[in-house]
Every structure is written in C-alpha cells, then in structure tokens.
Coordinates of C-alpha atoms in Angstrom, one line a residue:
M1064 CA -8.4 22.4 25.8
P1065 CA -6.2 21.3 22.9
V1066 CA -4.2 24.0 21.1
R1067 CA -5.7 24.8 17.6
A1068 CA -4.0 26.7 14.8
A1069 CA -5.3 28.0 11.5
P1070 CA -3.0 28.6 8.5
G1071 CA -4.4 32.2 8.0
A1072 CA -2.7 33.3 11.2
W1073 CA 0.7 31.9 10.6
S1074 CA 1.8 34.5 8.1
Q1075 CA 2.0 37.0 10.9
N1076 CA 3.0 34.7 13.7
L1077 CA 5.9 32.6 12.4
M1078 CA 8.7 34.3 14.4
G1079 CA 8.4 33.5 18.1
R1080 CA 5.3 35.2 19.4
P1081 CA 4.1 33.5 22.7
L1082 CA 0.8 31.8 23.0
P1083 CA -2.0 34.3 23.6
Q1084 CA -3.7 34.5 27.0
G1085 CA -6.1 31.7 27.6
A1086 CA -4.2 29.2 25.4
A1087 CA -2.7 27.3 28.4
P1088 CA -3.1 23.6 28.1
D1089 CA -5.6 21.5 30.1
S1090 CA -5.4 17.9 31.1
T1091 CA -5.8 16.6 27.6
S1092 CA -3.1 18.8 26.0
A1093 CA -0.1 20.3 27.7
V1094 CA 1.5 22.4 24.9
S1095 CA 3.9 25.3 25.3
S1096 CA 6.1 27.3 23.0
P1097 CA 9.5 25.8 22.0
S1098 CA 10.9 29.1 23.1
D1099 CA 9.6 28.6 26.6
P1100 CA 12.5 27.6 28.9
A1101 CA 10.2 25.1 30.6
T1102 CA 9.9 23.2 27.4
A1103 CA 13.2 23.7 25.6
G1104 CA 15.5 20.8 26.3
N1105 CA 12.9 18.9 28.2
D1106 CA 13.8 15.2 27.9
A1107 CA 11.2 13.9 30.4
G1108 CA 8.5 13.7 29.1
A1109 CA 7.2 4.0 -6.9
P1110 CA 6.7 0.5 -5.7
T1111 CA 8.4 -2.6 -7.2
A1112 CA 7.2 -6.1 -7.6
P1113 CA 8.6 -8.9 -5.3
A1114 CA 11.8 -10.3 -6.7
T1115 CA 11.8 -14.0 -7.6
G1116 CA 13.5 -16.1 -5.1
G1117 CA 13.1 -13.5 -2.4
E1118 CA 16.2 -11.6 -3.3
G1119 CA 16.3 -8.0 -4.5
E1120 CA 18.2 -4.8 -4.9
P1121 CA 17.3 -1.7 -3.0
H1122 CA 15.1 0.8 -4.7
G1123 CA 17.0 1.6 -7.8
R1124 CA 15.1 4.2 -9.7
H1125 CA 16.1 7.8 -9.8
R1126 CA 15.1 9.6 -6.6
E1127 CA 14.2 13.2 -5.8
A1128 CA 16.6 15.3 -3.8
R1129 CA 16.1 14.5 -0.1
L1130 CA 15.3 18.2 0.7
G1131 CA 14.5 20.8 -2.0
S1132 CA 15.9 24.3 -1.6
T1133 CA 12.5 25.7 -0.8
D1134 CA 12.0 23.1 2.0
K1135 CA 15.5 24.0 3.4
E1136 CA 14.5 27.7 3.5
L1137 CA 11.2 26.9 5.3
K1138 CA 13.0 24.7 7.7
S1139 CA 15.7 27.3 8.6
G1140 CA 13.5 30.4 8.4
A1141 CA 10.7 29.3 10.6
A1142 CA 12.4 27.1 13.2
A1143 CA 11.0 29.1 16.2
A1144 CA 7.4 29.0 15.2
D1145 CA 4.6 29.3 17.9
S1146 CA 0.9 28.5 18.1
V1147 CA -2.0 30.9 17.8
R1148 CA -5.5 29.9 19.0
T1149 CA -8.3 30.4 16.4
A1150 CA -11.8 29.1 15.9
P1151 CA -12.0 25.4 15.2
G1152 CA -11.9 24.4 11.6
T1153 CA -15.1 23.5 9.8
P1154 CA -16.1 19.9 10.5
R1155 CA -15.8 17.8 7.4
Q1156 CA -17.2 14.3 6.7
R1157 CA -15.1 11.5 5.3
G1158 CA -17.3 11.8 2.2
E1159 CA -15.5 14.9 1.2
V1160 CA -12.6 12.7 0.2
M1161 CA -14.9 10.7 -2.0
D1162 CA -16.4 11.8 -5.3
A1163 CA -20.1 11.8 -6.1
A1164 CA -19.9 8.3 -7.6
G1165 CA -18.4 6.9 -4.5
G1166 CA -14.8 6.7 -5.9
S1167 CA -12.0 8.2 -4.0
R1168 CA -10.2 11.4 -5.1
N1169 CA -7.2 10.1 -3.2
T1170 CA -6.3 13.4 -1.8
L1171 CA -7.0 15.5 1.3
P1172 CA -8.9 18.8 0.7
R1173 CA -7.2 22.2 0.6
P1174 CA -7.4 23.8 3.1
C1175 CA -7.7 21.0 5.6
H1176 CA -7.8 20.6 9.4
V1177 CA -6.1 17.7 11.1
L1178 CA -5.8 16.3 14.6
V1179 CA -2.2 15.8 15.7
L1180 CA -1.7 13.1 18.4
L1181 CA 1.8 13.5 19.8
N1182 CA 3.6 11.5 22.4
P1183 CA 6.1 13.9 24.1
R1184 CA 8.0 11.0 25.6
G1185 CA 8.5 9.0 22.5
G1186 CA 12.1 8.3 21.2
K1187 CA 14.5 10.8 22.8
G1188 CA 11.7 12.8 24.3
K1189 CA 12.1 15.6 21.7
A1190 CA 8.9 15.2 19.7
L1191 CA 7.2 18.4 20.8
Q1192 CA 10.2 20.5 20.1
L1193 CA 10.5 18.9 16.7
F1194 CA 6.9 19.5 15.9
W1195 CA 7.3 23.2 16.4
S1196 CA 10.7 23.5 14.6
H1197 CA 10.2 21.1 11.7
V1198 CA 6.5 20.3 11.2
Q1199 CA 4.5 23.4 12.0
P1200 CA 6.3 25.8 9.6
L1201 CA 5.7 23.4 6.6
L1202 CA 2.0 22.9 7.6
A1203 CA 1.5 26.7 7.8
Q1204 CA 2.8 27.2 4.2
A1205 CA 0.7 24.3 2.9
D1206 CA -2.7 25.6 4.3
V1207 CA -3.0 22.8 6.9
S1208 CA -4.4 23.8 10.2
F1209 CA -4.2 21.6 13.2
T1210 CA -5.3 20.8 16.7
L1211 CA -2.6 19.4 18.9
M1212 CA -3.2 16.8 21.6
L1213 CA -0.4 15.3 23.8
T1214 CA -0.8 11.7 25.0
E1215 CA -0.1 11.2 28.7
R1216 CA 0.1 7.5 29.1
R1217 CA 0.0 4.2 27.3
N1218 CA -3.2 3.6 25.4
H1219 CA -4.2 7.3 25.8
A1220 CA -4.4 7.8 22.0
R1221 CA -6.5 4.6 21.8
E1222 CA -9.0 6.0 24.2
L1223 CA -9.1 9.4 22.5
V1224 CA -9.9 8.2 19.0
R1225 CA -12.4 5.7 20.4
A1226 CA -14.4 8.6 21.7
E1227 CA -13.6 11.4 19.3
D1228 CA -16.0 13.0 16.9
L1229 CA -14.0 12.1 13.7
R1230 CA -16.2 14.4 11.5
R1231 CA -14.2 17.3 12.9
W1232 CA -11.0 16.3 11.1
D1233 CA -9.8 15.6 7.6
A1234 CA -7.1 13.3 8.9
L1235 CA -5.5 12.0 12.1
V1236 CA -1.7 12.8 12.3
V1237 CA 0.3 10.6 14.6
M1238 CA 3.7 12.0 15.7
S1239 CA 5.6 9.3 17.6
G1240 CA 6.9 5.8 16.9
D1241 CA 5.0 2.8 15.5
G1242 CA 3.4 2.0 18.8
L1243 CA 1.2 5.1 18.7
I1244 CA -0.1 4.3 15.3
H1245 CA -0.9 0.8 16.6
E1246 CA -2.9 2.4 19.4
V1247 CA -4.8 4.7 17.0
V1248 CA -5.8 2.0 14.5
N1249 CA -7.0 -0.4 17.3
G1250 CA -8.9 2.5 18.9
L1251 CA -10.7 3.1 15.6
M1252 CA -11.4 -0.6 15.2
E1253 CA -13.0 -0.7 18.7
R1254 CA -15.6 2.0 17.8
P1255 CA -19.2 1.0 17.1
D1256 CA -18.9 2.8 13.7
W1257 CA -15.5 1.1 13.0
E1258 CA -16.3 0.6 9.3
T1259 CA -16.5 4.3 8.8
A1260 CA -13.9 5.3 11.4
I1261 CA -11.1 3.1 9.9
Q1262 CA -11.5 5.1 6.7
K1263 CA -10.4 8.3 8.3
P1264 CA -7.0 9.1 6.7
L1265 CA -3.9 8.7 8.9
C1266 CA -0.5 10.2 8.7
S1267 CA 2.7 9.1 10.3
L1268 CA 5.3 11.7 11.5
P1269 CA 8.3 9.9 12.9
A1270 CA 9.4 10.9 16.4
G1271 CA 10.0 7.5 18.1
S1272 CA 12.8 5.0 18.1
G1273 CA 11.8 2.7 15.3
N1274 CA 9.7 4.8 12.9
A1275 CA 9.3 1.8 10.5
V1276 CA 5.9 2.9 9.1
A1277 CA 7.2 6.4 8.3
A1278 CA 10.4 4.9 6.8
S1279 CA 8.4 2.6 4.5
L1280 CA 6.2 5.5 3.3
N1281 CA 9.3 7.5 2.7
Y1282 CA 10.6 4.6 0.6
Y1283 CA 7.4 4.2 -1.4
A1284 CA 7.4 7.9 -2.2
G1285 CA 10.9 7.5 -3.8
Y1286 CA 13.0 9.3 -1.3
E1287 CA 16.4 8.0 -0.3
Q1288 CA 16.6 6.2 3.0
V1289 CA 17.1 8.8 5.8
T1290 CA 16.5 9.0 9.5
K1291 CA 15.8 11.5 12.3
E1292 CA 15.0 15.1 11.2
D1293 CA 15.3 14.4 7.5
L1294 CA 12.8 11.6 7.7
L1295 CA 10.4 13.8 9.7
T1296 CA 10.7 16.6 7.1
N1297 CA 10.1 14.2 4.2
C1298 CA 7.0 12.7 5.9
T1299 CA 5.7 16.3 6.7
Q1300 CA 6.1 17.1 3.0
L1301 CA 4.0 14.1 2.1
L1302 CA 1.2 15.5 4.4
C1303 CA 1.5 18.9 2.7
R1304 CA 1.1 17.2 -0.7
R1305 CA -2.1 15.5 0.6
L1306 CA -1.8 12.3 -1.5
L1307 CA -3.6 9.2 0.0
A1308 CA -2.9 5.6 -0.5
P1309 CA -4.6 2.4 0.8
M1310 CA -2.7 0.3 3.3
D1311 CA -3.2 -3.3 4.5
L1312 CA -4.1 -4.3 8.0
L1313 CA -3.0 -7.4 9.8
S1314 CA -5.8 -9.1 11.8
L1315 CA -4.5 -11.2 14.7
Q1316 CA -6.2 -13.7 17.0
T1317 CA -4.6 -15.3 20.1
A1318 CA -5.3 -18.5 21.9
C1319 CA -6.9 -16.6 24.8
G1320 CA -9.4 -15.1 22.5
Q1321 CA -7.8 -11.6 22.1
R1322 CA -8.4 -9.8 18.8
L1323 CA -6.1 -7.0 17.7
F1324 CA -4.8 -5.4 14.6
S1325 CA -1.3 -4.6 13.4
V1326 CA -0.2 -1.9 11.0
L1327 CA 3.4 -3.1 10.7
S1328 CA 4.6 -6.5 12.1
L1329 CA 4.5 -9.4 14.4
A1330 CA 7.8 -10.7 15.7
W1331 CA 8.8 -13.7 17.8
G1332 CA 12.2 -14.7 19.1
F1333 CA 15.4 -12.6 18.5
I1334 CA 13.7 -9.5 17.0
A1335 CA 11.0 -9.4 19.7
D1336 CA 13.6 -9.8 22.5
V1337 CA 15.8 -7.0 21.0
D1338 CA 12.8 -4.7 20.8
L1339 CA 11.7 -5.2 24.4
E1340 CA 15.2 -5.6 26.0
S1341 CA 16.4 -2.3 24.3
E1342 CA 13.6 -0.3 25.9
K1343 CA 16.0 0.8 28.6
F1344 CA 18.2 2.4 25.9
R1345 CA 15.2 4.4 24.4
R1346 CA 17.1 7.7 24.9
L1347 CA 19.6 6.5 22.3
G1348 CA 17.0 6.6 19.5
E1349 CA 17.6 4.2 16.6
M1350 CA 20.9 3.1 18.2
R1351 CA 19.0 1.2 20.8
F1352 CA 18.2 -1.6 18.4
T1353 CA 21.9 -1.9 17.3
L1354 CA 23.0 -2.1 20.9
G1355 CA 20.2 -4.5 21.8
A1356 CA 21.0 -6.8 18.9
C1357 CA 24.7 -6.9 19.9
L1358 CA 23.8 -7.9 23.5
R1359 CA 21.3 -10.5 22.3
L1360 CA 23.9 -12.0 19.9
V1361 CA 26.2 -12.6 22.8
A1362 CA 23.5 -14.6 24.5
L1363 CA 21.8 -16.1 21.4
R1364 CA 18.7 -18.2 22.1
T1365 CA 16.5 -20.5 20.2
Y1366 CA 12.7 -20.9 20.4
R1367 CA 10.8 -24.1 19.7
G1368 CA 7.6 -23.9 17.9
S1369 CA 5.6 -24.8 14.8
L1370 CA 4.7 -22.5 11.9
A1371 CA 2.2 -22.7 9.1
Y1372 CA 1.2 -20.3 6.5
L1373 CA -0.9 -19.7 3.4
P1374 CA 1.4 -18.7 0.5
A1375 CA 0.2 -16.0 -1.7
E1376 CA 0.9 -18.0 -4.8
T1377 CA -1.2 -20.9 -3.4
L1378 CA -4.1 -18.5 -2.7
A1379 CA -3.9 -17.0 -6.2
S1380 CA -4.2 -20.5 -7.8
R1381 CA -7.1 -21.5 -5.6
R1382 CA -9.2 -18.3 -5.4
G1383 CA -12.9 -18.8 -5.8
P1384 CA -15.9 -16.7 -4.6
S1385 CA -15.1 -14.8 -1.4
P1386 CA -17.2 -15.5 1.7
A1387 CA -19.5 -12.8 2.9
R1388 CA -18.0 -10.5 5.5
A1389 CA -19.5 -10.7 9.0
P1390 CA -21.7 -7.7 9.7
Q1391 CA -20.3 -6.7 13.1
D1392 CA -16.6 -7.5 12.6
P1393 CA -14.0 -7.7 9.9
A1394 CA -13.9 -11.4 8.9
D1395 CA -10.7 -13.5 8.8
T1396 CA -11.7 -15.6 5.9
H1397 CA -8.5 -17.6 5.5
V1398 CA -8.0 -18.9 9.0
V1399 CA -9.9 -21.5 11.1
P1400 CA -10.3 -21.5 14.9
L1401 CA -6.9 -22.1 16.6
E1402 CA -8.1 -25.3 18.2
Q1403 CA -8.5 -26.8 14.7
P1404 CA -5.7 -27.9 12.3
V1405 CA -4.8 -25.4 9.6
P1406 CA -6.5 -26.1 6.2
P1407 CA -4.9 -28.7 4.0
H1408 CA -3.8 -26.3 1.3
W1409 CA -1.5 -24.4 3.8
T1410 CA 2.2 -25.0 4.0
V1411 CA 3.3 -26.5 7.4
V1412 CA 6.8 -26.0 8.7
P1413 CA 7.8 -29.0 10.8
E1414 CA 8.1 -28.3 14.5
Q1415 CA 11.6 -27.2 15.2
D1416 CA 13.9 -24.6 16.9
F1417 CA 13.8 -21.1 15.4
V1418 CA 16.0 -18.1 16.1
L1419 CA 13.2 -15.7 14.9
V1420 CA 10.0 -15.4 13.0
L1421 CA 8.8 -12.1 11.5
V1422 CA 5.7 -11.2 9.5
L1423 CA 6.0 -7.7 8.0
L1424 CA 3.5 -5.6 6.1
H1425 CA 6.0 -3.0 4.9
S1426 CA 9.5 -2.5 3.6
H1427 CA 11.2 -1.3 6.8
L1428 CA 11.4 -2.7 10.3
A1429 CA 13.1 0.5 11.6
S1430 CA 14.1 3.7 9.9
D1431 CA 17.5 2.2 9.2
L1432 CA 16.5 -1.4 8.7
F1433 CA 15.4 -2.1 5.1
T1434 CA 14.1 -5.5 5.9
A1435 CA 12.0 -6.2 2.7
P1436 CA 14.0 -5.0 -0.3
M1437 CA 11.9 -7.1 -2.7
G1438 CA 9.4 -4.2 -2.7
R1439 CA 6.0 -3.3 -1.6
C1440 CA 3.7 -6.3 -1.3
S1441 CA 0.6 -6.7 -3.5
A1442 CA -2.6 -5.9 -1.7
G1443 CA -3.5 -8.6 0.7
T1444 CA 0.0 -10.0 1.0
M1445 CA 2.7 -9.7 3.7
H1446 CA 6.3 -10.7 4.0
L1447 CA 7.2 -13.7 6.1
F1448 CA 10.8 -14.3 7.3
Y1449 CA 12.1 -16.9 9.6
V1450 CA 15.6 -18.1 10.6
R1451 CA 16.1 -21.7 11.7
A1452 CA 18.3 -22.7 14.6
G1453 CA 21.9 -23.5 13.6
V1454 CA 22.8 -20.1 12.1
S1455 CA 26.1 -18.8 13.5
R1456 CA 26.4 -15.6 15.4
A1457 CA 28.7 -14.3 12.7
M1458 CA 26.1 -14.9 10.0
L1459 CA 23.4 -13.3 12.1
L1460 CA 25.6 -10.2 12.6
R1461 CA 26.3 -10.1 8.9
L1462 CA 22.6 -10.2 8.1
F1463 CA 21.9 -7.5 10.6
L1464 CA 24.5 -5.2 9.2
A1465 CA 23.5 -5.8 5.6
M1466 CA 19.9 -5.1 6.4
E1467 CA 20.6 -1.3 6.7
K1468 CA 21.0 -1.2 2.9
G1469 CA 18.6 -4.1 2.1
R1470 CA 21.3 -6.5 1.1
H1471 CA 20.8 -9.3 3.6
M1472 CA 19.0 -11.5 1.1
E1473 CA 22.3 -11.4 -0.9
C1474 CA 24.1 -13.2 1.9
H1475 CA 22.5 -16.4 0.8
C1476 CA 22.1 -17.7 4.4
P1477 CA 20.7 -21.3 4.2
H1478 CA 18.9 -20.8 7.5
L1479 CA 16.9 -17.7 6.3
V1480 CA 13.6 -18.3 4.6
Y1481 CA 11.4 -15.7 3.0
V1482 CA 7.9 -16.2 1.5
P1483 CA 5.1 -13.8 0.7
V1484 CA 1.9 -15.0 2.5
V1485 CA -1.6 -13.9 3.2
A1486 CA -2.1 -15.8 6.5
F1487 CA -0.1 -17.6 9.1
R1488 CA -0.2 -19.5 12.4
L1489 CA 2.6 -19.6 15.0
E1490 CA 2.5 -21.9 18.1
P1491 CA 5.3 -21.6 20.7
K1492 CA 6.0 -25.0 22.2
D1493 CA 8.4 -24.3 25.1
G1494 CA 7.1 -21.1 26.6
K1495 CA 10.2 -19.2 25.7
G1496 CA 10.2 -15.8 24.1
V1497 CA 7.6 -13.2 23.6
F1498 CA 5.7 -11.6 20.7
T1499 CA 5.8 -8.0 19.8
V1500 CA 3.1 -6.5 17.6
D1501 CA 4.2 -3.1 16.1
G1502 CA 6.8 -3.1 19.0
E1503 CA 4.2 -3.7 21.7
L1504 CA 4.3 -6.7 24.0
L1505 CA 2.1 -9.7 23.4
I1506 CA 2.3 -12.8 25.7
S1507 CA 3.7 -16.0 24.2
E1508 CA 0.8 -18.2 23.1
A1509 CA -0.5 -19.5 19.9
V1510 CA -1.4 -16.7 17.5
Q1511 CA -2.6 -16.5 13.9
G1512 CA -3.4 -13.7 11.5
Q1513 CA -4.3 -12.7 8.0
V1514 CA -4.0 -9.6 5.9
L1515 CA -7.0 -7.4 5.4
P1516 CA -6.2 -5.8 2.0
N1517 CA -6.6 -2.1 1.4
Y1518 CA -8.3 -1.5 4.7
F1519 CA -7.4 2.0 5.6
W1520 CA -6.0 5.2 4.1
M1521 CA -2.6 6.8 4.8
V1522 CA -0.9 9.9 3.6
S1523 CA 1.7 8.6 1.2
G1524 CA 3.7 9.5 -2.0
Y1525 CA 2.6 6.3 -3.5
R1526 CA 0.6 7.4 -6.6
E1527 CA -1.2 4.3 -7.8
P1528 CA -4.1 3.5 -5.3
P1529 CA -7.1 1.6 -6.5
P1530 CA -10.3 3.4 -7.6
S1531 CA -12.0 2.9 -4.3
L1532 CA -11.3 1.8 -0.7
K1533 CA -13.7 -0.6 1.0
P1534 CA -12.8 -3.2 3.6
Q1535 CA -12.1 -6.3 1.6
P1536 CA -12.5 -9.9 2.8
S1537 CA -9.8 -11.4 0.6
P1538 CA -6.6 -10.5 -1.4
R1539 CA -6.9 -9.5 -5.0
R1540 CA -3.6 -10.0 -6.7
K1541 CA -1.1 -12.7 -7.3
S1542 CA 2.4 -12.5 -5.8
Q1543 CA 5.5 -14.6 -5.8
Q1544 CA 7.1 -16.9 -3.2
M1545 CA 10.4 -18.4 -2.3
L1546 CA 10.6 -21.4 0.0
P1547 CA 12.5 -24.6 0.3
P1548 CA 11.1 -27.5 -1.9
S1549 CA 10.5 -29.5 1.3
E1550 CA 8.0 -27.0 2.5
R1551 CA 5.9 -26.6 -0.7
P1552 CA 2.3 -27.7 -0.3

C-alpha cells in the first residue's frame, strides 16, 4: 500500500520518528525512512515576448532571492523528516479547482492531497532521500498531504495514471526527470476519459538528469537559474504556493501510425545522440550532457533530411474559423497525413544535411541549458531551432557553452536558424540518427507534430493564465519569427 501522510501529523513527527507498524511498502510502493541504513546512501535504485530576429537577453527583471530565510530554516530544521500513515485524504473532483461559472480559480485548494510519483533510480539515484530531506518538510508546513508511490520500471507511471481514480487527488506530483512527466501525460491521454484526465494539475519536482521542465517553470516564476537541490527547493515552493498555469502540449504522429504527446521537446541529430549516448554517464547528473556533447563533437556527424513548418506569423495572418475537434481524439488541425505533401502555405526547407533539429515547448533543454532566451512562447507556439551542416566544431562548442546563460543567439552563427512555429514535419532521408521525445527514444522515421495550446495545468509561478482551460484546436495569439529570406513562404 502506498505511504500516505497528512499535514496534521507532521507537527509532532518532523524529527526522525520511524514509520509506524504496518506502514511497510508493498509491490506498488517501497518507501522507507531516510534514517534507515538500508535506504541512506542507496544509489541503486514573468514571461517575456519573443525577441525580434530570434535573439534575446536572459531574463532581465529583478528576481526574488533564490531561497528566503524562512525556507532555509525549514530546509535545515526538518532534514530528517519521516512519514506517518493516516487516513486517506478526502477525494476531490477536478471541479473544485473551477468556480461555479466554469472559470478557473487557478489555484490548488488548501488543504490539498497529492499523489507523488517518484522514480528512485532517476538521475543519481537520490530522489527518495531528497524527497524526505527537501520536499516533505515544506509540504508539511504548507498543509499539503501526500501519498507516495515509487515507480519500478519504465512506463510504470504511465500504467498507474491510466488506471488510477484521479478524483482522489488534487494534483499529480512527478519527482524525477522529464521522462517521467512524459509517461504521466501520455498515460492520461490514453484513458477513456482523457479530456477530463488531462486537466488534472501536474507538478514537476526535479530529481533526474535533465530537469528541463522544472528549470523552465523556475524561470517563468522569476527565480534565478539554479540546479540540483536549489532547483528542487524552488519547485517545491511553487507547489506550496498552489498557483496553476496552462501549458501547451505537442501532438506527434509518426510514419508507422504511432500517436504520442510531448511536454518538452523533439530532437534529431546531435542533441538526440548526446541524450541517448550519455545514458551510461547518468550517475554524473547534469554533467552527463556536457561530457556527451564533448564526445560527440569529436566524432561530429551530419544527418540528411527534409524539414517543413508552419510559422506562427503565417498562421496569424491566415487564421479563419477553427475546424471542429474530433470527439474521440485531440485533433491535429494544422497537419495533413504524412503521405501527402505539406500545405502550400507552409515553409519548406530544401532537403539538405543537418547537424541538429530541435522543437522545444519551453525555455530550457536542461537545468543548465537556457536554450530559448527569447522568452516563453505564446500559447500554441513552439521554438524551432536547426543547425545546417558546415558549422565548425569550434562554433558548435561555443554555442553549447554560451547556452548555459542563454547567449548562444548572440554568437550570430550563420548555420543556426530559429523560428517560432505551430507545426512541423521532419523526414530523415539516410536512416541516420534517432529522435528523442522528452529524452525518450523514438525510431528514425518521418514525424510531424503541432502544438495543442493551453492543454493541461501545471503548478507554476506564472501569474497570467487565461480565464479558462479547455482543450483548444488552434493557437490564439500572434508571435514573431526569424528565418532566412530564402525560406519565407
């Protein structure tokens, strides 16, 4: 049985009491106290508009202190907290986050009860210890009770949320890297009641290697760029503050008929290779990507393919009545079947050799890679970057190093192209390379996708969500683009 905890019990149980009798984990949840020798040391297991021309400065407005004094006291004073079993929290419907008129209050209730899905093997394998030392004390102070479930294998979280009675929880908290959020969202979208399920609020607590979604939310909240425990503490504070914001979803279709959804990115070429090849360095945490990038630079490859996309600016100028959404599935209204040519108002990049292609929904590609310094995209829009063959290794290294502070667009690399888009199609031509979707492997075949705007809720410090959140078939706002004149429609 999963471990449950209620905030009322924490005031007497913050300093190291063991789990009561009967709280031993079962096959779904294997949780023990951080003071348990068997667990300690166990390694096993405010937004800005896009800048014209694609260049931009890092977030420049005044930021809050990274950790307030109260947060530091909580962090140091309750580092050895343990769990106490209590009765389950009262089930709550998603409607409790909506007002009587159907508009969103954009906050979680107080008190609230959340389901925490935690991958104990993510990143450096320290997620469970970090939960007890950094997360649970803050939740206790904020009147957030939880039930903790540990994932045991790949796609376990996907299976859990596909079958779970979501009415029991006010939110689903995902503590791992970006891959676990990917599993959870795709599990929700596979449910018969997916339209209701996908509106269950999600929260990202970073404990993996990349943690790009968490880093992006940290950025949107106005915090300075941090990593590791500081990023985890910031994201936990966001959960304690209970603010919700809508997030876009990337709907993807492959040539073999697969349908899946991305919360972060699709990468092909250099970035995908680094992501997959650095898996063997997972115990290094964020450093795995730096090491992987250096190794791949030594043996730099190119990948032949064709790319087409629908620029956000083109869509804004052509927008008419939106097609009705299919009753059984979220509709991809901007793409046509892969066996057909792309619509004539799309921009087509001539077939050529690429070093990388990246579509990105958020500001960060990893906790220390500020990939989209031009700011948060308008709803229904994503960032498209690609690098043509011919770029030197020295320039690629310069771009990679500058990306930590979001200054790579200032390198004025002629091989790097950036444009905000709402849909794309990418077709590999030589069979080289692989795709990664939110860091997860996807075979190399033709793929296309489009943004589903404002499709699900996430805990966030972003304070300007729209008045309601319903699955939308088409983007709603105009954005800007930067692309070579030769590729304008």
